[in-house]
Amino acid sequence: MPETVESLYASVVTRNPGEPEFHQAVREVLESIGPALARHPEYADARIIERICEPERQIIFRVPWEDDRGRIRVNRGFRVEFNSALGPFKGGLRFHPSVYLGIVKFLGFEQIFKNALTGLPIGAGKGGADFDPKGRSDREVMRFCQSFMTELYRHIGAETDVPAGDIGVGSREIGYLFGQYKRITNRYESGVLTGKGLSYGGAQARTEATGYGAVFFAEEMLHQTGDSLQGKRVVVSGSGNVASYAIEKVHQLGGTVVACSDSAGYLLDEKGIDLDVLREVKEHRRSRLDDYVREVPHAVVVADRTPWEVPCDLALPCATQNEIGGAEAAQLVAGGCVAVVEGANMPTTPEAVRILGRAGVRFAPGKAANAGGVAVSALEMQQNASRESWTFAQSEQRLRETMRDIHARCWATAEEYGLPGDYVAGANINGFRRVAEAMLAHGLV
C-alpha cells in the first residue's frame, strides 16, 4: 500500500482494537484501490477512506429471553449501519455463538462494496447476535427473535434499514422477526425484512440466490477464457443453504460436485453429491454427513479435514470466513484447481489469495461472486413496494443478468486500471468509486 494509505489503515486498527476480521477486510480493500485514489485526488481531499471505514451507526443491545425450562437467558444483539450513500442500509442478520462486534463490522464493510457492485440503490449494514439456534426448540427460537426485534424495530424500516437472513437466520427466524415487528408497529411493512416466506411477500429464487449467483459468476469467469462448467470437477465447502444451491446449479450446468463439508469434516462422493440425500440429512434431520454415507454406501466421510485436499477444477468456498489458508491454497494448486469463487464472505485469507495468484489460479472475491443473495433481496424490496410477485423464472433470469453485469464491471474496471484479470481490484475499485461519488454528491455527512 502507498505510505499514506498504510497510515490510514494503521489508524483504523488503532480505532478498532481487537477486531482482526474487520482489519483484514479493510486492508484487502485498501491494498487494491491505490490506482483509483491516484486518479481521483478529490477522494483524499474529502477524506472518503476515513469516512467509509467508520460506520454511520453502531447499535449493541441486550436480548433477554426464556428457554423451555423457564430459565432466563441473556444474549447480545448487534446492528451496524455502515453506509447509506446509495440507499437504505441493507444486509443480513447472523445468529451464531461467534458473533461479536468485529465480525459484524467486517461483514458490514464487505457489504458496502458488494451492494454497490449490484448497481441497485441499496446501502450497507449487518447485524446479528451471539445466539445459537442449533438445538433450540421452535418456541425458544421464537421467544429469542421476539426479544431481539423488540429492540431492533426502532432502528429499521423499508426506507431506513432492511435486514435479511444470514448464518442461523432462515425463513423460520425471519417469520418470527417480521411477526414481532408487525405487532409492535401496527404496520404491515413488507419491505422492512427480506428473505420472507412466499406466503407473505417473499421473492421467488431468494433462497437459491447466493448459491446460484456464485455459480453464475463462475460460469462467466470460465466463458471469459472460452471455457464452461461442462464436465468440470467441483469441490464445495459447507452443506447449508448456499452450498446446497451452488451444488444444484453446478449439476444443472454440466459440472459434478464431488465433495462438500460441515464442521466435522468433509463428504466425498466420486459419483457426484446426491442432493436429495444431502438435503434430507442436513435440512430435515439436521444431522451430520455420516448419515449421508448410510444412505449412499460408496461415499466416504473424512473427519477433521477440509475438502480442499480433493483434486478439482473449481473450488467454491461456501462456509465461513478464513477457511482457506496458505496450506489449503497449496493443496488446491497441487490438485489442479483453475478457479476459486467465494460463495461465503471472505473465506480466503490474504496469504491464500497470494498463493493462488502466483500459481495462476483465477480468484473471485465474495463481494462480487456472492452478491446474488442481496441482489434478489433488493428485487424482493422492489416487488414489495409495487405489490408485485414475480415468477421463479423471472427472478432467476434477473439474478443471472445481475451476476453477468457484476462480472463485466469487475473485468472492465480491472482492465481500465491496468490490472487485467484481477477480480479483487476490479470489484474493490468499482464498488469504492460508486460509493465515493455518491458520498461526494451528498456533502459532509
Tab-separated table of C-alpha atoms in Angstrom:
chain	number	residue	atom	x	y	z
A	1	MET	CA	0.000	0.000	0.000
A	2	PRO	CA	1.143	3.616	-0.555
A	3	GLU	CA	2.526	5.201	2.609
A	4	THR	CA	-0.475	7.485	3.061
A	5	VAL	CA	-2.908	4.570	2.739
A	6	GLU	CA	-0.802	2.461	5.124
A	7	SER	CA	-1.115	5.275	7.646
A	8	LEU	CA	-4.895	5.307	7.201
A	9	TYR	CA	-5.018	1.559	7.754
A	10	ALA	CA	-2.954	1.896	10.927
A	11	SER	CA	-5.430	4.449	12.251
A	12	VAL	CA	-8.322	2.050	11.538
A	13	VAL	CA	-6.565	-0.669	13.554
A	14	THR	CA	-5.908	1.743	16.419
A	15	ARG	CA	-9.504	2.978	16.489
A	16	ASN	CA	-10.939	-0.549	16.313
A	17	PRO	CA	-8.789	-2.742	18.604
A	18	GLY	CA	-9.370	-6.473	18.896
A	19	GLU	CA	-11.315	-6.812	15.612
A	20	PRO	CA	-8.987	-8.788	13.298
A	21	GLU	CA	-11.694	-9.751	10.786
A	22	PHE	CA	-12.603	-6.097	10.303
A	23	HIS	CA	-8.933	-5.146	9.968
A	24	GLN	CA	-8.461	-7.864	7.335
A	25	ALA	CA	-11.467	-6.706	5.308
A	26	VAL	CA	-10.313	-3.077	5.364
A	27	ARG	CA	-6.743	-3.960	4.376
A	28	GLU	CA	-7.928	-6.111	1.465
A	29	VAL	CA	-9.793	-3.122	0.032
A	30	LEU	CA	-7.128	-0.503	0.737
A	31	GLU	CA	-4.413	-2.636	-0.874
A	32	SER	CA	-6.217	-2.568	-4.211
A	33	ILE	CA	-7.753	0.914	-4.578
A	34	GLY	CA	-4.471	2.832	-4.902
A	35	PRO	CA	-4.936	3.396	-8.672
A	36	ALA	CA	-8.380	4.941	-8.069
A	37	LEU	CA	-7.018	7.235	-5.361
A	38	ALA	CA	-4.209	8.360	-7.679
A	39	ARG	CA	-6.682	9.165	-10.440
A	40	HIS	CA	-9.169	10.914	-8.112
A	41	PRO	CA	-7.351	13.163	-5.614
A	42	GLU	CA	-10.725	14.598	-4.608
A	43	TYR	CA	-11.381	11.364	-2.692
A	44	ALA	CA	-8.448	12.081	-0.397
A	45	ASP	CA	-9.428	15.742	-0.039
A	46	ALA	CA	-12.912	14.689	1.131
A	47	ARG	CA	-11.485	12.021	3.456
A	48	ILE	CA	-13.581	9.344	1.745
A	49	ILE	CA	-11.482	6.450	3.085
A	50	GLU	CA	-11.742	7.630	6.680
A	51	ARG	CA	-15.489	8.134	6.302
A	52	ILE	CA	-16.127	4.842	4.536
A	53	CYS	CA	-14.236	2.900	7.231
A	54	GLU	CA	-16.316	4.411	10.026
A	55	PRO	CA	-19.890	3.081	10.388
A	56	GLU	CA	-22.638	5.678	10.381
A	57	ARG	CA	-24.148	3.982	13.417
A	58	GLN	CA	-23.324	1.027	15.704
A	59	ILE	CA	-26.057	-0.433	17.889
A	60	ILE	CA	-25.392	-3.002	20.649
A	61	PHE	CA	-28.204	-4.224	22.858
A	62	ARG	CA	-29.219	-6.826	25.421
A	63	VAL	CA	-31.516	-9.679	24.354
A	64	PRO	CA	-33.150	-11.441	27.342
A	65	TRP	CA	-35.335	-14.479	26.621
A	66	GLU	CA	-36.787	-17.501	28.388
A	67	ASP	CA	-35.889	-21.102	27.496
A	68	ASP	CA	-38.277	-24.056	27.654
A	69	ARG	CA	-37.250	-24.810	31.243
A	70	GLY	CA	-38.260	-21.358	32.380
A	71	ARG	CA	-34.675	-20.105	32.774
A	72	ILE	CA	-33.818	-16.558	31.708
A	73	ARG	CA	-31.047	-16.337	29.134
A	74	VAL	CA	-29.231	-13.183	28.039
A	75	ASN	CA	-27.535	-12.659	24.667
A	76	ARG	CA	-26.060	-9.654	22.942
A	77	GLY	CA	-27.528	-8.199	19.752
A	78	PHE	CA	-25.866	-6.001	17.139
A	79	ARG	CA	-26.761	-3.846	14.167
A	80	VAL	CA	-24.052	-1.875	12.378
A	81	GLU	CA	-25.487	0.588	9.879
A	82	PHE	CA	-22.366	1.129	7.837
A	83	ASN	CA	-23.095	3.279	4.792
A	84	SER	CA	-26.282	4.718	3.281
A	85	ALA	CA	-24.755	6.679	0.384
A	86	LEU	CA	-26.544	4.536	-2.212
A	87	GLY	CA	-29.782	3.726	-0.396
A	88	PRO	CA	-31.207	2.326	2.844
A	89	PHE	CA	-28.869	0.136	4.879
A	90	LYS	CA	-29.135	-3.449	3.601
A	91	GLY	CA	-27.571	-6.639	4.924
A	92	GLY	CA	-28.235	-9.818	6.846
A	93	LEU	CA	-28.568	-10.884	10.458
A	94	ARG	CA	-26.317	-13.689	11.713
A	95	PHE	CA	-27.207	-15.795	14.774
A	96	HIS	CA	-24.111	-17.730	15.846
A	97	PRO	CA	-22.003	-18.021	19.027
A	98	SER	CA	-19.014	-16.478	17.212
A	99	VAL	CA	-20.806	-13.192	16.563
A	100	TYR	CA	-19.242	-10.125	18.145
A	101	LEU	CA	-18.813	-6.519	17.028
A	102	GLY	CA	-15.700	-7.208	14.919
A	103	ILE	CA	-17.454	-9.920	12.878
A	104	VAL	CA	-20.471	-7.698	12.283
A	105	LYS	CA	-18.262	-4.780	11.203
A	106	PHE	CA	-16.251	-6.980	8.819
A	107	LEU	CA	-19.459	-8.242	7.221
A	108	GLY	CA	-20.933	-4.747	7.042
A	109	PHE	CA	-17.796	-3.307	5.465
A	110	GLU	CA	-17.765	-6.042	2.809
A	111	GLN	CA	-21.451	-5.333	2.214
A	112	ILE	CA	-20.680	-1.744	1.155
A	113	PHE	CA	-18.820	-2.893	-1.944
A	114	LYS	CA	-20.961	-5.949	-2.607
A	115	ASN	CA	-24.157	-3.887	-2.656
A	116	ALA	CA	-22.535	-1.180	-4.783
A	117	LEU	CA	-21.473	-3.791	-7.358
A	118	THR	CA	-25.082	-4.884	-7.891
A	119	GLY	CA	-25.872	-1.465	-9.377
A	120	LEU	CA	-29.002	-1.347	-7.220
A	121	PRO	CA	-29.978	1.511	-4.863
A	122	ILE	CA	-29.023	-0.108	-1.559
A	123	GLY	CA	-26.632	0.895	1.195
A	124	ALA	CA	-24.882	-1.476	3.569
A	125	GLY	CA	-25.419	-2.806	7.069
A	126	LYS	CA	-25.094	-6.030	9.032
A	127	GLY	CA	-26.266	-7.399	12.340
A	128	GLY	CA	-26.903	-10.438	14.477
A	129	ALA	CA	-26.467	-11.949	17.905
A	130	ASP	CA	-24.267	-14.432	19.761
A	131	PHE	CA	-27.279	-16.756	19.987
A	132	ASP	CA	-27.079	-20.312	18.654
A	133	PRO	CA	-30.378	-21.587	17.217
A	134	LYS	CA	-28.950	-25.118	16.887
A	135	GLY	CA	-30.519	-27.467	19.415
A	136	ARG	CA	-33.195	-24.934	20.355
A	137	SER	CA	-36.899	-25.640	20.001
A	138	ASP	CA	-39.080	-23.590	17.673
A	139	ARG	CA	-40.646	-21.877	20.680
A	140	GLU	CA	-37.254	-20.941	22.116
A	141	VAL	CA	-36.175	-19.509	18.766
A	142	MET	CA	-39.471	-17.613	18.574
A	143	ARG	CA	-39.021	-16.094	22.037
A	144	PHE	CA	-35.460	-15.065	21.221
A	145	CYS	CA	-36.481	-13.482	17.895
A	146	GLN	CA	-39.330	-11.594	19.549
A	147	SER	CA	-36.994	-10.185	22.205
A	148	PHE	CA	-34.383	-9.313	19.559
A	149	MET	CA	-36.924	-7.447	17.425
A	150	THR	CA	-38.360	-5.632	20.463
A	151	GLU	CA	-35.147	-3.590	20.451
A	152	LEU	CA	-34.231	-3.704	16.766
A	153	TYR	CA	-37.594	-2.451	15.441
A	154	ARG	CA	-36.889	1.180	16.379
A	155	HIS	CA	-33.782	1.246	14.169
A	156	ILE	CA	-35.132	-0.307	10.930
A	157	GLY	CA	-37.681	0.408	8.208
A	158	ALA	CA	-38.244	-0.025	4.475
A	159	GLU	CA	-36.575	3.326	3.724
A	160	THR	CA	-34.082	3.206	6.602
A	161	ASP	CA	-32.532	-0.226	7.179
A	162	VAL	CA	-33.689	-3.543	5.711
A	163	PRO	CA	-32.222	-6.662	7.382
A	164	ALA	CA	-32.265	-10.140	5.843
A	165	GLY	CA	-31.052	-13.591	6.816
A	166	ASP	CA	-27.530	-14.985	7.144
A	167	ILE	CA	-25.985	-17.902	9.045
A	168	GLY	CA	-28.511	-19.115	11.619
A	169	VAL	CA	-31.294	-16.905	10.284
A	170	GLY	CA	-33.555	-18.609	7.769
A	171	SER	CA	-37.219	-18.353	6.846
A	172	ARG	CA	-38.313	-19.502	10.326
A	173	GLU	CA	-36.394	-16.743	12.075
A	174	ILE	CA	-37.395	-14.084	9.529
A	175	GLY	CA	-41.045	-15.056	10.070
A	176	TYR	CA	-40.808	-14.628	13.837
A	177	LEU	CA	-38.938	-11.321	13.442
A	178	PHE	CA	-41.481	-9.964	10.959
A	179	GLY	CA	-44.411	-11.016	13.133
A	180	GLN	CA	-42.984	-9.146	16.127
A	181	TYR	CA	-42.214	-6.057	14.029
A	182	LYS	CA	-45.799	-6.004	12.754
A	183	ARG	CA	-47.148	-6.494	16.262
A	184	ILE	CA	-45.117	-3.641	17.773
A	185	THR	CA	-45.516	-1.093	14.977
A	186	ASN	CA	-49.083	-1.894	13.908
A	187	ARG	CA	-47.868	-1.695	10.288
A	188	TYR	CA	-47.743	-4.364	7.605
A	189	GLU	CA	-44.481	-3.054	6.188
A	190	SER	CA	-43.470	-5.883	3.858
A	191	GLY	CA	-40.248	-4.212	2.765
A	192	VAL	CA	-38.748	-3.998	6.259
A	193	LEU	CA	-37.222	-7.504	6.032
A	194	THR	CA	-36.222	-9.671	3.094
A	195	GLY	CA	-35.943	-13.421	2.898
A	196	LYS	CA	-39.604	-13.689	3.870
A	197	GLY	CA	-41.787	-16.697	3.126
A	198	LEU	CA	-43.594	-16.697	-0.209
A	199	SER	CA	-46.948	-16.558	1.583
A	200	TYR	CA	-46.308	-13.062	2.954
A	201	GLY	CA	-44.216	-11.111	0.483
A	202	GLY	CA	-41.092	-13.189	-0.127
A	203	ALA	CA	-39.405	-13.385	-3.525
A	204	GLN	CA	-39.102	-16.442	-5.699
A	205	ALA	CA	-35.452	-17.612	-6.011
A	206	ARG	CA	-34.301	-15.695	-2.903
A	207	THR	CA	-33.392	-18.914	-1.083
A	208	GLU	CA	-31.381	-20.110	-4.065
A	209	ALA	CA	-29.865	-16.749	-4.968
A	210	THR	CA	-26.478	-16.748	-3.217
A	211	GLY	CA	-25.531	-20.271	-4.286
A	212	TYR	CA	-26.908	-19.889	-7.797
A	213	GLY	CA	-25.285	-16.474	-8.157
A	214	ALA	CA	-21.816	-17.740	-7.223
A	215	VAL	CA	-22.083	-20.439	-9.888
A	216	PHE	CA	-23.333	-17.939	-12.480
A	217	PHE	CA	-20.276	-15.797	-11.700
A	218	ALA	CA	-18.009	-18.842	-12.055
A	219	GLU	CA	-19.658	-19.587	-15.394
A	220	GLU	CA	-18.886	-16.047	-16.601
A	221	MET	CA	-15.243	-16.392	-15.485
A	222	LEU	CA	-14.879	-19.588	-17.468
A	223	HIS	CA	-16.654	-18.120	-20.513
A	224	GLN	CA	-14.156	-15.249	-20.469
A	225	THR	CA	-11.443	-17.732	-21.407
A	226	GLY	CA	-13.593	-19.770	-23.787
A	227	ASP	CA	-14.356	-22.482	-21.227
A	228	SER	CA	-17.510	-23.696	-19.455
A	229	LEU	CA	-18.693	-25.680	-16.441
A	230	GLN	CA	-19.446	-28.689	-18.628
A	231	GLY	CA	-17.522	-31.697	-17.321
A	232	LYS	CA	-15.812	-29.767	-14.544
A	233	ARG	CA	-14.966	-31.454	-11.243
A	234	VAL	CA	-16.048	-29.158	-8.413
A	235	VAL	CA	-15.466	-29.055	-4.654
A	236	VAL	CA	-17.749	-27.044	-2.344
A	237	SER	CA	-17.315	-26.274	1.349
A	238	GLY	CA	-20.322	-26.183	3.618
A	239	SER	CA	-23.572	-28.101	3.289
A	240	GLY	CA	-26.119	-25.451	4.217
A	241	ASN	CA	-28.239	-23.177	2.079
A	242	VAL	CA	-25.519	-21.540	-0.042
A	243	ALA	CA	-23.589	-24.773	-0.604
A	244	SER	CA	-26.725	-26.764	-1.383
A	245	TYR	CA	-27.908	-24.442	-4.144
A	246	ALA	CA	-24.403	-23.999	-5.513
A	247	ILE	CA	-24.243	-27.783	-5.888
A	248	GLU	CA	-27.649	-27.801	-7.573
A	249	LYS	CA	-26.694	-25.164	-10.149
A	250	VAL	CA	-23.296	-26.740	-10.906
A	251	HIS	CA	-25.066	-30.013	-11.698
A	252	GLN	CA	-27.634	-28.216	-13.872
A	253	LEU	CA	-24.826	-26.580	-15.867
A	254	GLY	CA	-22.968	-29.841	-16.507
A	255	GLY	CA	-20.380	-29.950	-13.724
A	256	THR	CA	-20.046	-32.534	-10.950
A	257	VAL	CA	-19.644	-31.643	-7.287
A	258	VAL	CA	-17.717	-34.466	-5.639
A	259	ALA	CA	-17.218	-33.034	-2.132
A	260	CYS	CA	-18.895	-30.814	0.446
A	261	SER	CA	-18.344	-30.359	4.177
A	262	ASP	CA	-19.599	-29.475	7.627
A	263	SER	CA	-17.806	-28.573	10.864
A	264	ALA	CA	-16.843	-32.221	11.498
A	265	GLY	CA	-15.131	-32.956	8.177
A	266	TYR	CA	-15.941	-33.463	4.512
A	267	LEU	CA	-18.004	-35.818	2.375
A	268	LEU	CA	-16.509	-37.340	-0.792
A	269	ASP	CA	-18.837	-38.862	-3.378
A	270	GLU	CA	-16.974	-39.554	-6.606
A	271	LYS	CA	-20.256	-40.140	-8.462
A	272	GLY	CA	-21.445	-36.651	-7.567
A	273	ILE	CA	-23.238	-35.429	-4.443
A	274	ASP	CA	-26.829	-36.711	-4.290
A	275	LEU	CA	-28.690	-33.521	-3.385
A	276	ASP	CA	-31.883	-35.256	-2.306
A	277	VAL	CA	-29.982	-37.270	0.273
A	278	LEU	CA	-27.851	-34.317	1.382
A	279	ARG	CA	-30.897	-32.129	1.959
A	280	GLU	CA	-32.703	-34.864	3.839
A	281	VAL	CA	-29.682	-35.224	6.137
A	282	LYS	CA	-28.900	-31.525	6.658
A	283	GLU	CA	-32.234	-29.709	6.302
A	284	HIS	CA	-34.737	-32.193	7.687
A	285	ARG	CA	-32.783	-34.367	10.110
A	286	ARG	CA	-30.328	-31.551	10.973
A	287	SER	CA	-27.730	-34.296	11.202
A	288	ARG	CA	-24.068	-34.886	10.343
A	289	LEU	CA	-22.694	-36.042	6.996
A	290	ASP	CA	-22.191	-39.555	8.406
A	291	ASP	CA	-25.911	-40.075	7.778
A	292	TYR	CA	-25.330	-39.497	4.056
A	293	VAL	CA	-22.946	-42.448	3.918
A	294	ARG	CA	-25.567	-44.707	5.480
A	295	GLU	CA	-27.817	-43.883	2.507
A	296	VAL	CA	-25.052	-43.807	-0.124
A	297	PRO	CA	-22.523	-46.539	0.851
A	298	HIS	CA	-19.944	-45.772	-1.856
A	299	ALA	CA	-19.399	-42.280	-0.384
A	300	VAL	CA	-16.966	-41.605	2.454
A	301	VAL	CA	-16.663	-39.013	5.208
A	302	VAL	CA	-13.178	-37.774	6.075
A	303	ALA	CA	-13.252	-36.468	9.644
A	304	ASP	CA	-11.482	-33.320	10.819
A	305	ARG	CA	-10.154	-32.449	7.352
A	306	THR	CA	-11.105	-29.875	4.733
A	307	PRO	CA	-12.321	-30.658	1.207
A	308	TRP	CA	-9.539	-28.604	-0.391
A	309	GLU	CA	-7.284	-31.658	-0.472
A	310	VAL	CA	-9.625	-33.225	-3.051
A	311	PRO	CA	-8.371	-32.664	-6.649
A	312	CYS	CA	-10.736	-30.387	-8.571
A	313	ASP	CA	-11.091	-27.908	-11.419
A	314	LEU	CA	-13.177	-25.395	-9.487
A	315	ALA	CA	-13.438	-24.613	-5.750
A	316	LEU	CA	-16.456	-22.902	-4.198
A	317	PRO	CA	-15.863	-21.988	-0.527
A	318	CYS	CA	-19.400	-21.525	0.837
A	319	ALA	CA	-18.953	-21.967	4.589
A	320	THR	CA	-17.354	-19.192	6.626
A	321	GLN	CA	-14.537	-16.646	6.805
A	322	ASN	CA	-10.857	-17.638	6.548
A	323	GLU	CA	-11.462	-21.315	5.799
A	324	ILE	CA	-8.842	-21.395	3.023
A	325	GLY	CA	-5.412	-20.550	4.414
A	326	GLY	CA	-1.989	-20.917	2.865
A	327	ALA	CA	-1.831	-24.696	3.319
A	328	GLU	CA	-5.286	-25.187	1.800
A	329	ALA	CA	-4.439	-22.928	-1.148
A	330	ALA	CA	-1.331	-25.013	-1.801
A	331	GLN	CA	-3.494	-28.145	-1.782
A	332	LEU	CA	-5.853	-26.597	-4.349
A	333	VAL	CA	-2.934	-25.662	-6.612
A	334	ALA	CA	-1.478	-29.155	-6.323
A	335	GLY	CA	-4.883	-30.659	-7.108
A	336	GLY	CA	-5.179	-28.831	-10.435
A	337	CYS	CA	-7.694	-26.147	-9.435
A	338	VAL	CA	-8.056	-23.408	-12.081
A	339	ALA	CA	-10.505	-21.086	-10.279
A	340	VAL	CA	-11.685	-20.270	-6.745
A	341	VAL	CA	-15.035	-18.486	-6.451
A	342	GLU	CA	-16.111	-17.314	-2.998
A	343	GLY	CA	-19.685	-18.177	-2.066
A	344	ALA	CA	-19.075	-17.174	1.568
A	345	ASN	CA	-17.845	-13.852	2.953
A	346	MET	CA	-14.015	-13.605	2.952
A	347	PRO	CA	-13.365	-17.371	3.203
A	348	THR	CA	-9.863	-17.000	1.715
A	349	THR	CA	-7.009	-15.483	3.725
A	350	PRO	CA	-4.662	-12.890	2.157
A	351	GLU	CA	-1.830	-15.442	2.169
A	352	ALA	CA	-4.020	-17.922	0.303
A	353	VAL	CA	-5.020	-15.302	-2.281
A	354	ARG	CA	-1.327	-14.581	-2.950
A	355	ILE	CA	-0.529	-18.289	-3.359
A	356	LEU	CA	-3.417	-18.761	-5.778
A	357	GLY	CA	-2.392	-15.684	-7.745
A	358	ARG	CA	1.229	-16.783	-8.100
A	359	ALA	CA	0.021	-20.149	-9.410
A	360	GLY	CA	-2.259	-18.519	-11.995
A	361	VAL	CA	-5.472	-19.672	-10.311
A	362	ARG	CA	-8.283	-17.225	-11.078
A	363	PHE	CA	-9.892	-15.840	-7.935
A	364	ALA	CA	-13.296	-14.185	-7.461
A	365	PRO	CA	-13.847	-12.386	-4.116
A	366	GLY	CA	-17.111	-12.863	-2.251
A	367	LYS	CA	-18.137	-9.227	-2.564
A	368	ALA	CA	-18.571	-9.910	-6.291
A	369	ALA	CA	-19.312	-13.627	-6.510
A	370	ASN	CA	-21.828	-13.968	-3.680
A	371	ALA	CA	-23.734	-10.745	-4.345
A	372	GLY	CA	-26.650	-12.725	-5.785
A	373	GLY	CA	-28.345	-13.020	-2.403
A	374	VAL	CA	-28.502	-9.300	-1.721
A	375	ALA	CA	-29.389	-8.615	-5.358
A	376	VAL	CA	-32.529	-10.746	-5.121
A	377	SER	CA	-33.237	-9.218	-1.705
A	378	ALA	CA	-33.307	-5.823	-3.426
A	379	LEU	CA	-35.640	-7.267	-6.037
A	380	GLU	CA	-37.844	-8.501	-3.170
A	381	MET	CA	-37.948	-4.911	-1.861
A	382	GLN	CA	-38.942	-3.747	-5.346
A	383	GLN	CA	-41.760	-6.286	-5.555
A	384	ASN	CA	-42.993	-5.379	-2.060
A	385	ALA	CA	-43.045	-1.677	-2.946
A	386	SER	CA	-45.074	-2.259	-6.112
A	387	ARG	CA	-47.233	-5.072	-4.670
A	388	GLU	CA	-45.990	-7.407	-7.412
A	389	SER	CA	-44.987	-11.073	-7.369
A	390	TRP	CA	-42.581	-12.388	-9.970
A	391	THR	CA	-42.288	-15.990	-11.135
A	392	PHE	CA	-39.256	-18.104	-10.280
A	393	ALA	CA	-38.124	-17.921	-13.904
A	394	GLN	CA	-38.319	-14.107	-13.894
A	395	SER	CA	-36.339	-13.836	-10.665
A	396	GLU	CA	-33.692	-16.317	-11.770
A	397	GLN	CA	-33.277	-14.510	-15.073
A	398	ARG	CA	-32.795	-11.173	-13.285
A	399	LEU	CA	-30.274	-12.872	-10.973
A	400	ARG	CA	-28.318	-14.261	-13.907
A	401	GLU	CA	-28.304	-10.863	-15.629
A	402	THR	CA	-27.122	-9.184	-12.421
A	403	MET	CA	-24.237	-11.631	-11.946
A	404	ARG	CA	-23.267	-11.192	-15.600
A	405	ASP	CA	-23.262	-7.406	-15.098
A	406	ILE	CA	-21.174	-7.679	-11.903
A	407	HIS	CA	-18.635	-9.844	-13.711
A	408	ALA	CA	-18.497	-7.370	-16.587
A	409	ARG	CA	-17.970	-4.431	-14.178
A	410	CYS	CA	-15.149	-6.224	-12.370
A	411	TRP	CA	-13.465	-7.270	-15.598
A	412	ALA	CA	-13.774	-3.867	-17.287
A	413	THR	CA	-12.627	-1.922	-14.213
A	414	ALA	CA	-9.557	-4.126	-13.763
A	415	GLU	CA	-8.616	-3.554	-17.409
A	416	GLU	CA	-9.282	0.192	-17.142
A	417	TYR	CA	-6.748	0.450	-14.316
A	418	GLY	CA	-4.113	-1.731	-15.985
A	419	LEU	CA	-4.826	-4.862	-13.924
A	420	PRO	CA	-6.422	-7.270	-16.424
A	421	GLY	CA	-7.979	-10.369	-14.877
A	422	ASP	CA	-7.620	-9.071	-11.303
A	423	TYR	CA	-11.152	-9.572	-9.974
A	424	VAL	CA	-10.226	-8.340	-6.484
A	425	ALA	CA	-9.006	-4.986	-7.787
A	426	GLY	CA	-11.879	-4.748	-10.255
A	427	ALA	CA	-14.503	-5.384	-7.582
A	428	ASN	CA	-12.946	-3.126	-4.955
A	429	ILE	CA	-12.254	-0.194	-7.253
A	430	ASN	CA	-15.646	-0.329	-8.948
A	431	GLY	CA	-17.580	-0.573	-5.675
A	432	PHE	CA	-15.414	2.049	-3.937
A	433	ARG	CA	-15.724	4.502	-6.802
A	434	ARG	CA	-19.507	4.251	-6.934
A	435	VAL	CA	-19.898	4.822	-3.178
A	436	ALA	CA	-17.273	7.587	-3.158
A	437	GLU	CA	-19.051	9.531	-5.902
A	438	ALA	CA	-22.337	9.334	-4.004
A	439	MET	CA	-20.668	10.479	-0.799
A	440	LEU	CA	-19.111	13.448	-2.614
A	441	ALA	CA	-22.514	14.371	-4.019
A	442	HIS	CA	-24.096	14.316	-0.562
A	443	GLY	CA	-21.547	16.633	1.031
A	444	LEU	CA	-20.156	16.238	4.519
A	445	VAL	CA	-22.480	13.621	6.035
